[in-house]
Amino acid sequence: MSGQITIIEAAATQIRRDWLAVQLKADDQCGRRTFTLYCDFDAGGPWAGANELFATLLPEIQAKRSDLMERHSMELASVLPELRRTVAVTNPTLTDLSDGPERTRNYPADRAYRIVHGLIDLLDTWKSTFNPGAPWTIGCDFYDRAGAMGSLFFTHLMRRRGKQLDLRLVLAVEHGKADPVRSSFDPSIQVDTLRFHLPPCKAAQPDSCEAERAALELERQIGADVLERRINLPKLIQLWRIAGRPEKLLAYKHFGLEVYNTAGLYKDALRYGEGLLELAAEQRPGDLPVRWSIFVKLIMSHLGLNDAQAAITLTEEEGFKIADTCAEWRADLFYYMAMFHARFVKPRNLDKGEEYLERGLIEIGRANFPEGQYYFNVVFNRNGLAMIRTFQRRFQEAVELCKKGINMLETHLGAGEHRLHRSVLYYNMAQVYHAIGLEHEALKYYSVAMEMDPNYSEYHNERGNVFLSLGMLEDAKADYLKAIELSPPYFEVFANLGQCHRRLGAMSEAIESYSRALDIEPDQMLALLGRAKSHETLGCSAAAIEDYSAALALDPNQWEAIASRGVLFYEAGELAASLADFNDAIRINPGVADLYHNRATLLTDLGRIREAEADLETALSLKPPAADIAAIHFTL
């Protein structure tokens, strides 16, 4: 096995399992530490494979680096939920702490990706400290059946640290699955594929009665413990499927949909939700609350994946039928439709969004809400209208709607009710003020939101951006560092910290922050350009040229980056490359005098004097600043 990744494509038989075991034993005898993981979603849930890896390493980490347990508590508790009994998850947000109707905000999908990168950071720190010279081979059986998060972990692990940590993956997949699996990894990684046509093996038929007995015993042991239900969910679903009990499957798949939608693992939540509405209609046709709950979680998962059309289709085909008998549900349904059209669909249809909000407001009036819940629903609806007003650039109206909503909640709700949504209203006001350039007002409302929800990393990151725009660089830096402390890693905050360091003149620190951002998300324009400029300031021309070239590979029409690279080529004596860059920059933006002046200098060095003089005349015709005019005349 010469590649970093070897894919074994063969039927899932005992022969394949034996072959995988032989390969891992051979690596073990060659001094590699080996792991055998089972990545089947049905057997291990969304984190199947990754959870076994960290369960194996956990006793060692606890014994030698307990500080890593605290630093990465959120990531570990996500992958190994049983840890929630013994490990306190640090920095919970109001979103984490809110439940039921109080939980009015879903996580963005990238929050789950942060968990992936936090786990990779943990593994990197652990192995670099305690197994720095020991190569690892990780065998993953049933890899083609992995959940979205499990496969994403291994994909990013190999991209970010595969070579550095000397890791090898051996992935066993079914016939026809090798190519899709190969394409999920970074193309720079060497992948070998071995295909075997094994004789079919008839699987032993499980005993349905024995499965039912085992499921009932497991249910008895779990009782009403929700955490144990989550830990044992894959086993319960498997047993009840074998036992042929669809009503039990409905209950546990519904539970899985709720748990993983709430956690922001939207692709994996949809795997639990597949066929669930049909199963509910068949098994519990009169139980509309169950069908409504399933429907809401499904559309939230589709929206979490930015698939607005799937959410709209599901709403039109199922949602209206379910909500027909209940004004409360219709109020929610019209709000969802408003968000589909005004926020998620491209291009946005703001008029249609506002129309649905008005219909929702009518249904709120018809519903039999208690007083506090009535006013909360009104405020929630009007917050949607504030969003539309912001998109319409009617900013003052948006602010007034938010202020009115806050006053209404303060008047009609108890101090401890709907704290999450109150914080969101303050946050929305801060965003509006930032959008219209009233930065000090934005700071005030960001700070209020942060007092209510101090562990929400994004608030610190966004307030840092306001400080940065005001030139309050030390305050911006403090906010960015706090945002990093509060969350598993995400690229935006490191890119922003890089911008802050660069403006502070700390180029080495800027390069480190930009590099951290690019490690997480390689195709990131801001970090590539910022790091290029930082390298350029430090005189590291080759590194700057490399970063400018990477940025231009993403967007070849950035004339400033082309011109900056052209200057560096000139200084390196690569005149032909420099001339090509200035020609491209002028083609893209022919109205910049400085481009002609620089090209004239280059043409002069090449002995093309008439062309140089023509460029200088063009530069003067573009009316550059006085200082530039003097320089051009000096050149002439």
XYZ file of C-alpha atoms in Angstrom:
636
model
C 0.000 0.000 0.000
C 2.040 2.948 -1.251
C -0.555 5.718 -1.167
C -1.654 7.857 1.725
C -5.112 6.433 1.081
C -5.919 2.939 -0.136
C -9.487 2.128 -1.144
C -10.531 -1.505 -1.161
C -13.599 -1.927 -3.362
C -15.280 -5.251 -2.733
C -18.523 -6.733 -1.463
C -18.970 -6.419 2.302
C -18.161 -10.022 3.116
C -16.014 -11.749 5.723
C -13.310 -12.078 3.065
C -13.105 -8.279 2.781
C -12.987 -7.893 6.535
C -10.220 -10.505 6.760
C -8.233 -8.793 4.005
C -8.504 -5.447 5.822
C -7.341 -7.098 9.049
C -4.328 -8.619 7.271
C -3.286 -5.225 5.889
C -3.551 -3.569 9.281
C -1.609 -6.404 10.945
C 1.168 -6.019 8.372
C 1.373 -2.286 9.097
C 1.382 -2.988 12.831
C 4.335 -5.336 12.413
C 6.155 -2.583 10.500
C 5.889 -0.242 13.495
C 2.739 1.665 12.578
C 0.013 2.133 15.169
C -3.211 0.778 13.703
C -6.890 1.407 14.313
C -9.876 -0.554 12.997
C -12.996 1.598 12.768
C -16.538 0.880 11.577
C -17.964 3.873 9.756
C -21.485 2.637 9.029
C -23.990 5.392 9.912
C -26.661 2.824 10.743
C -24.387 1.185 13.306
C -22.668 4.230 14.806
C -24.656 7.357 13.941
C -23.427 10.590 12.311
C -19.924 10.359 13.803
C -19.418 6.640 13.135
C -15.700 5.906 12.833
C -14.533 9.189 14.331
C -16.269 8.313 17.594
C -14.409 4.993 17.846
C -11.090 6.700 17.133
C -11.524 9.225 19.932
C -12.972 6.633 22.311
C -9.738 4.658 21.832
C -7.502 7.688 22.409
C -9.523 9.214 25.238
C -7.967 7.294 28.192
C -4.488 8.344 27.017
C -5.530 11.975 26.580
C -7.202 12.020 29.992
C -4.098 10.580 31.639
C -1.499 12.799 29.971
C -3.216 15.958 28.718
C -6.395 16.558 30.695
C -6.206 20.233 29.658
C -7.083 19.147 26.120
C -10.279 17.593 27.469
C -11.397 20.988 28.745
C -10.254 22.938 25.706
C -12.080 20.599 23.315
C -14.995 19.618 25.553
C -17.662 20.680 23.060
C -16.155 18.679 20.218
C -15.591 15.566 22.344
C -19.082 15.679 23.845
C -20.531 15.979 20.331
C -18.732 12.852 19.152
C -18.980 10.945 22.439
C -22.207 12.143 24.092
C -21.642 9.885 27.113
C -18.951 12.365 28.180
C -21.681 14.851 29.048
C -22.104 12.932 32.311
C -18.551 13.616 33.450
C -17.162 16.509 31.382
C -18.581 20.022 31.602
C -19.035 21.546 28.151
C -17.384 24.948 28.385
C -18.815 28.230 27.090
C -22.464 27.243 26.467
C -24.476 29.852 24.570
C -28.122 30.798 24.985
C -28.778 28.702 21.892
C -27.310 25.694 23.707
C -29.228 26.418 26.895
C -32.611 27.212 25.356
C -35.174 24.511 24.679
C -38.653 24.119 23.179
C -40.317 27.413 22.206
C -37.460 29.367 23.840
C -35.040 28.066 21.194
C -35.679 30.507 18.377
C -32.339 30.243 16.584
C -30.854 27.293 14.727
C -27.137 26.898 14.303
C -25.599 27.673 10.920
C -24.334 24.539 9.187
C -20.730 25.664 9.529
C -20.927 25.282 13.317
C -20.838 21.506 12.858
C -17.826 21.912 10.550
C -16.086 23.773 13.368
C -16.432 20.628 15.482
C -14.613 18.697 12.741
C -11.726 21.176 12.724
C -11.587 21.286 16.521
C -11.244 17.499 16.590
C -8.434 17.674 14.042
C -6.657 20.298 16.161
C -7.021 18.034 19.196
C -5.639 15.031 17.326
C -2.793 17.140 15.901
C -1.763 18.444 19.333
C -2.027 15.004 20.907
C -0.090 13.070 18.277
C 2.531 15.782 17.750
C 3.239 15.726 21.491
C 3.114 12.028 22.351
C 3.469 10.104 19.052
C 5.429 12.532 16.871
C 7.516 9.902 15.101
C 4.970 7.097 15.053
C 3.082 6.615 11.767
C -0.562 5.592 12.013
C -2.751 3.470 9.779
C -6.492 3.918 10.208
C -8.676 1.208 8.711
C -12.255 2.243 8.013
C -14.685 -0.511 7.128
C -18.043 0.399 5.515
C -16.646 3.851 4.709
C -19.144 4.311 1.878
C -21.926 4.115 4.484
C -20.459 6.854 6.697
C -22.497 9.804 7.895
C -21.840 13.289 6.570
C -19.897 14.387 9.646
C -17.893 11.189 9.971
C -16.686 11.297 6.365
C -16.044 15.051 6.594
C -13.748 14.452 9.567
C -11.537 12.042 7.628
C -11.598 14.193 4.479
C -10.342 17.296 6.307
C -7.983 15.307 8.540
C -6.114 13.971 5.522
C -6.082 17.367 3.781
C -4.872 19.286 6.820
C -2.615 16.798 8.627
C -2.308 13.598 6.599
C 1.336 14.093 5.589
C 2.383 16.064 8.651
C 1.207 13.353 11.062
C 2.190 10.468 8.739
C -1.339 9.083 8.502
C -2.582 6.400 6.140
C -6.229 5.525 5.567
C -7.398 2.130 4.349
C -11.040 2.428 3.312
C -13.246 -0.565 2.557
C -16.234 0.191 0.322
C -18.840 -1.630 -1.759
C -18.604 -2.196 -5.525
C -19.022 1.036 -7.462
C -18.254 3.280 -4.466
C -14.496 3.746 -4.844
C -14.634 6.615 -7.347
C -17.118 8.776 -5.390
C -15.075 8.208 -2.226
C -11.829 9.072 -4.029
C -13.330 12.319 -5.343
C -14.245 13.415 -1.808
C -10.566 13.778 -0.879
C -8.198 16.561 -1.872
C -6.774 15.805 -5.352
C -3.211 16.332 -4.077
C -3.481 13.203 -1.904
C -2.192 9.972 -3.449
C -4.970 7.388 -3.561
C -4.616 3.748 -4.606
C -7.663 1.682 -5.462
C -7.790 -2.102 -5.233
C -10.845 -3.841 -6.677
C -11.821 -7.402 -5.792
C -14.742 -9.376 -7.191
C -15.597 -11.570 -4.255
C -18.186 -14.344 -4.391
C -21.541 -13.317 -2.958
C -22.041 -14.241 0.643
C -25.536 -14.855 1.906
C -25.952 -12.983 5.163
C -27.461 -14.805 8.101
C -31.064 -13.783 8.656
C -31.446 -12.080 12.039
C -34.031 -13.419 14.440
C -36.852 -10.879 14.753
C -38.048 -12.253 18.100
C -34.575 -12.099 19.584
C -34.149 -8.536 18.249
C -37.415 -7.502 19.893
C -36.363 -9.018 23.221
C -33.016 -7.222 23.032
C -34.694 -3.914 22.157
C -37.171 -4.174 25.012
C -34.389 -4.968 27.469
C -32.370 -2.002 26.225
C -35.408 0.253 26.572
C -35.883 -1.016 30.119
C -32.279 -0.174 30.992
C -32.505 3.291 29.433
C -35.849 4.233 30.939
C -36.535 7.948 30.540
C -32.855 8.917 30.226
C -32.669 11.073 27.081
C -28.878 11.006 26.935
C -28.817 7.200 27.054
C -31.424 7.153 24.310
C -29.116 9.292 22.173
C -26.095 7.115 22.936
C -27.978 3.913 22.036
C -30.028 5.335 19.165
C -28.314 3.412 16.310
C -28.672 0.125 18.183
C -32.337 0.764 19.000
C -33.158 1.600 15.382
C -31.338 -1.495 14.122
C -33.079 -3.809 16.593
C -36.575 -2.455 15.957
C -36.002 -2.594 12.197
C -35.048 -6.277 12.483
C -38.026 -6.884 14.792
C -40.355 -5.422 12.154
C -41.893 -2.764 14.413
C -42.477 0.352 12.254
C -44.184 2.282 15.068
C -40.967 1.964 17.106
C -38.881 3.000 14.110
C -41.053 6.102 13.792
C -40.398 7.102 17.410
C -36.634 6.627 17.313
C -36.013 8.075 13.854
C -38.099 11.092 14.908
C -35.872 11.396 17.963
C -32.755 11.241 15.763
C -34.148 13.909 13.445
C -34.816 16.223 16.406
C -31.459 15.657 18.115
C -29.269 16.185 15.079
C -31.302 19.023 13.601
C -30.926 20.816 16.935
C -27.181 20.115 16.909
C -26.844 21.568 13.387
C -25.895 18.255 11.714
C -28.423 18.820 8.974
C -27.360 16.212 6.408
C -27.314 13.506 9.031
C -30.612 14.714 10.491
C -32.182 14.263 7.055
C -30.990 10.651 6.985
C -33.085 10.026 10.089
C -35.924 11.999 8.509
C -35.958 10.099 5.219
C -39.453 8.676 4.669
C -40.510 9.748 8.147
C -43.580 11.790 7.175
C -44.907 8.870 5.176
C -44.226 6.509 8.079
C -46.038 8.854 10.490
C -49.048 9.134 8.164
C -49.175 5.343 7.959
C -48.581 4.477 11.605
C -50.236 7.434 13.359
C -52.556 9.052 10.794
C -54.494 11.076 13.363
C -51.436 12.365 15.252
C -50.995 15.732 13.544
C -48.627 17.149 16.231
C -46.097 14.405 15.445
C -46.359 15.042 11.714
C -46.046 18.806 12.289
C -42.934 18.299 14.443
C -41.346 16.104 11.764
C -42.223 18.598 9.044
C -40.678 21.554 10.923
C -37.423 19.706 11.593
C -37.197 18.614 7.969
C -37.592 22.109 6.550
C -35.133 23.496 9.104
C -32.597 20.894 7.997
C -33.111 21.797 4.343
C -32.656 25.488 5.151
C -29.557 24.694 7.188
C -28.128 23.235 3.979
C -29.305 26.281 1.960
C -31.724 24.128 -0.015
C -34.672 26.525 -0.009
C -36.380 24.811 -2.940
C -36.587 21.500 -1.071
C -38.112 23.339 1.894
C -40.648 25.117 -0.323
C -41.618 21.893 -2.100
C -42.094 20.071 1.197
C -44.165 22.950 2.565
C -46.437 23.080 -0.465
C -46.868 19.293 -0.625
C -47.166 18.508 3.096
C -46.981 21.562 5.316
C -50.204 23.265 4.280
C -52.148 20.016 4.637
C -50.841 19.408 8.163
C -51.319 23.023 9.324
C -54.812 23.381 7.870
C -56.575 22.668 11.168
C -54.445 24.858 13.473
C -54.065 28.653 13.426
C -50.879 28.463 15.512
C -49.243 26.215 12.942
C -50.502 28.356 10.054
C -48.907 31.403 11.695
C -45.593 29.551 11.803
C -46.064 28.193 8.282
C -46.601 31.634 6.792
C -43.500 32.871 8.629
C -41.472 30.012 7.129
C -42.777 30.815 3.650
C -41.838 34.458 4.176
C -38.270 33.474 5.067
C -38.020 31.097 2.114
C -38.844 33.849 -0.350
C -37.335 36.901 1.350
C -34.119 35.393 2.663
C -33.168 32.080 1.116
C -34.411 32.028 -2.479
C -32.186 33.799 -5.001
C -33.173 36.308 -6.256
C -35.110 37.302 -3.169
C -38.785 38.106 -3.500
C -39.252 40.667 -0.722
C -42.835 41.543 -1.671
C -43.892 37.925 -1.442
C -42.056 37.579 1.850
C -43.891 40.588 3.301
C -47.207 39.233 2.053
C -46.661 35.949 3.909
C -45.671 37.821 7.078
C -48.927 39.776 6.986
C -50.882 36.545 6.547
C -48.973 35.097 9.492
C -49.847 38.119 11.638
C -53.548 37.527 10.925
C -53.207 33.877 12.027
C -51.458 34.949 15.247
C -54.536 37.029 16.024
C -56.813 34.043 15.364
C -54.786 31.583 17.460
C -55.595 30.997 21.092
C -52.206 32.041 22.490
C -51.675 32.991 26.147
C -50.890 36.704 26.447
C -47.116 36.381 26.719
C -46.887 33.901 23.863
C -49.120 36.092 21.716
C -46.814 39.090 22.067
C -43.737 36.950 21.518
C -45.171 35.651 18.230
C -46.038 39.173 17.115
C -42.488 40.335 17.849
C -41.006 37.302 16.100
C -43.114 38.008 13.017
C -42.203 41.705 12.984
C -38.528 40.786 13.330
C -38.936 39.066 9.966
C -40.320 42.317 8.591
C -37.326 44.189 10.043
C -35.087 41.870 8.036
C -37.022 42.687 4.871
C -36.785 46.423 5.595
C -33.023 46.016 5.958
C -32.814 44.301 2.569
C -34.891 47.170 1.167
C -32.397 49.610 2.723
C -35.182 51.123 4.813
C -32.870 50.982 7.782
C -34.613 53.339 10.167
C -37.847 51.370 9.854
C -35.917 48.164 10.588
C -34.426 49.682 13.738
C -37.808 50.962 14.903
C -39.353 47.520 14.439
C -36.597 45.958 16.569
C -36.958 48.622 19.278
C -40.706 48.205 19.358
C -40.271 44.452 19.648
C -37.879 44.766 22.568
C -40.270 47.111 24.382
C -43.166 44.722 23.775
C -41.208 41.770 25.191
C -40.079 43.783 28.208
C -43.688 44.810 28.899
C -45.490 41.508 28.417
C -42.920 38.811 29.275
C -41.133 37.932 32.490
C -37.465 38.837 32.826
C -36.339 35.232 32.304
C -38.516 34.501 29.278
C -37.190 34.408 25.727
C -33.780 35.782 26.591
C -32.380 34.251 23.413
C -34.783 36.095 21.156
C -34.262 39.361 23.041
C -30.527 39.039 22.476
C -31.168 38.370 18.784
C -33.214 41.582 18.498
C -30.340 43.615 19.961
C -27.959 41.804 17.634
C -30.163 42.624 14.639
C -30.143 46.305 15.594
C -26.362 46.219 15.836
C -26.127 44.710 12.352
C -28.401 47.390 10.893
C -26.419 50.219 12.488
C -23.181 48.669 11.212
C -24.667 48.419 7.703
C -25.511 52.146 7.639
C -22.184 53.226 9.115
C -23.376 54.252 12.598
C -20.588 52.281 14.197
C -20.841 53.615 17.746
C -24.535 52.707 17.855
C -23.617 49.297 16.493
C -21.058 48.853 19.269
C -23.661 49.721 21.887
C -26.148 47.107 20.709
C -23.522 44.423 20.087
C -22.419 44.950 23.678
C -25.979 44.590 25.002
C -26.450 41.355 23.045
C -23.119 40.084 24.375
C -24.085 40.846 27.966
C -27.106 38.600 27.485
C -25.244 35.871 25.570
C -21.558 36.292 26.479
C -20.353 32.978 25.029
C -21.678 33.459 21.501
C -18.434 33.656 19.555
C -19.922 35.357 16.504
C -20.903 38.415 18.558
C -17.285 38.976 19.553
C -16.093 38.438 15.987
C -18.607 40.895 14.546
C -18.036 43.532 17.219
C -14.341 43.128 16.465
C -15.133 44.044 12.848
C -16.796 47.260 14.025
C -13.777 48.140 16.164
C -11.561 47.389 13.151
C -13.565 49.738 10.915
C -13.169 52.485 13.550
C -9.425 51.936 13.769
C -9.719 50.752 17.399
C -7.265 47.969 16.706
C -6.440 46.770 20.219
C -10.156 46.478 21.020
C -10.705 44.574 17.762
C -7.823 42.244 18.581
C -9.232 41.529 22.050
C -12.642 40.658 20.578
C -11.166 38.370 17.930
C -9.071 36.532 20.508
C -12.135 36.107 22.714
C -14.122 34.768 19.765
C -11.366 32.216 19.128
C -11.352 31.198 22.793
C -15.116 30.607 22.848
C -15.472 28.342 19.822
C -13.899 25.520 17.885
C -11.964 27.058 14.999
C -13.616 28.850 12.085
C -11.739 30.580 9.312
C -13.496 33.971 9.362
C -12.239 35.013 12.788
C -8.629 34.085 11.991
C -8.769 36.029 8.719
C -10.149 39.032 10.601
C -7.425 38.729 13.246
C -4.901 38.684 10.413
C -6.310 41.949 9.091
C -6.032 43.448 12.570
C -2.430 42.313 13.076
C -1.456 43.681 9.653
C -2.910 47.093 10.459
C -1.043 47.016 13.769
C 2.170 46.415 11.824
C 2.644 42.935 13.306
C 3.319 41.150 10.018
C 4.595 37.860 11.422
C 1.503 37.550 13.625
C -0.673 38.484 10.646
C 0.899 35.743 8.538
C 0.313 33.235 11.333
C -3.379 34.190 11.595
C -3.939 34.173 7.836
C -2.210 30.777 7.618
C -4.491 29.429 10.333
C -7.519 30.627 8.355
C -6.197 29.055 5.151
C -5.475 25.772 6.912
C -9.184 25.562 7.715
C -10.452 26.946 4.390
C -7.775 27.014 1.648
C -9.753 28.878 -1.029
C -10.233 32.060 0.966
C -9.552 35.292 -0.877
C -9.211 37.709 2.039
C -6.622 35.567 3.808
C -4.621 34.886 0.627
C -4.419 38.570 -0.291
C -3.742 39.641 3.297
C -0.954 37.112 3.688
C 0.505 38.122 0.315
C 0.641 41.773 1.415
C 2.182 40.772 4.757
C 4.871 38.714 3.017
C 5.475 41.618 0.649
C 5.941 44.031 3.561
C 8.510 41.684 5.129
C 10.366 41.402 1.813
C 9.450 37.748 1.282
C 8.778 38.159 -2.435
C 8.573 34.487 -3.411
C 5.958 33.759 -0.730
C 3.994 36.876 -1.680
C 4.011 35.914 -5.375
C 2.781 32.423 -4.464
C -0.141 33.839 -2.477
C -1.060 36.414 -5.123
C -1.019 33.624 -7.720
C -3.283 31.434 -5.555
C -5.716 34.330 -5.157
C -5.697 35.012 -8.896
C -6.391 31.341 -9.608
C -9.652 31.882 -7.717
C -10.479 35.201 -9.397
C -8.240 36.268 -12.313
C -9.845 39.733 -12.566
C -8.333 41.271 -9.421
C -6.294 43.981 -11.088
C -4.704 45.217 -7.850
C -3.375 41.762 -7.025
C -2.100 41.388 -10.598
C -0.326 44.741 -10.359
C 1.177 43.908 -6.969
C 2.523 40.644 -8.342
C 3.814 42.542 -11.375
C 5.852 44.830 -9.105
C 7.331 41.802 -7.318
C 8.235 40.145 -10.627
C 9.914 43.400 -11.682
C 11.934 43.585 -8.474
C 12.976 39.938 -8.988
C 14.198 40.763 -12.513
C 11.471 38.705 -14.209
C 10.574 41.440 -16.678
C 8.517 39.360 -19.098
C 6.279 38.081 -16.287
C 6.018 41.609 -14.889
C 4.997 43.055 -18.269
C 2.355 40.343 -18.725
C 0.866 41.256 -15.342
C 0.749 44.998 -16.036
C -0.812 44.340 -19.442
C -3.538 42.273 -17.754
C -4.101 44.837 -14.996
C -4.516 47.660 -17.549
C -6.838 45.509 -19.663
C -9.079 44.918 -16.636
C -8.948 48.485 -15.303
C -7.629 50.954 -17.903
C -8.438 54.027 -15.810
C -5.625 53.850 -13.230
C -2.703 56.208 -13.903
C -0.285 54.354 -11.645
C -0.549 51.205 -13.776
C 0.647 53.089 -16.876
C 3.429 54.776 -14.921
C 4.699 51.411 -13.636
C 4.472 49.823 -17.058
C 6.357 52.763 -18.537
C 9.227 52.138 -16.123
C 9.250 48.479 -17.151
C 9.124 49.294 -20.870
C 12.014 51.714 -20.447
C 14.135 48.940 -18.917
C 13.214 46.775 -21.889
C 14.377 49.538 -24.255
C 10.881 50.172 -25.631
C 11.097 53.939 -25.190
C 8.278 55.080 -27.489
C 5.806 52.725 -25.813
C 6.992 53.965 -22.422
C 6.444 57.597 -23.434
C 2.932 56.764 -24.667
C 2.114 55.161 -21.301
C 3.377 58.237 -19.435
C 1.213 60.500 -21.583
C -1.793 58.273 -20.879
C -1.010 58.405 -17.170
C -1.006 62.207 -17.232
C -4.292 62.296 -19.142
C -5.940 60.390 -16.293
C -5.295 63.315 -13.896
C -3.357 61.529 -11.138
C -2.590 63.191 -7.758
C -0.076 66.059 -7.763
C 2.735 63.974 -6.282
C 2.291 61.369 -9.011
C 2.264 64.048 -11.706
C 5.657 65.256 -10.512
C 7.026 61.710 -10.606
C 5.680 61.157 -14.131
C 7.230 64.413 -15.379
C 10.527 63.396 -13.793
C 10.362 60.084 -15.676
C 9.635 61.937 -18.933
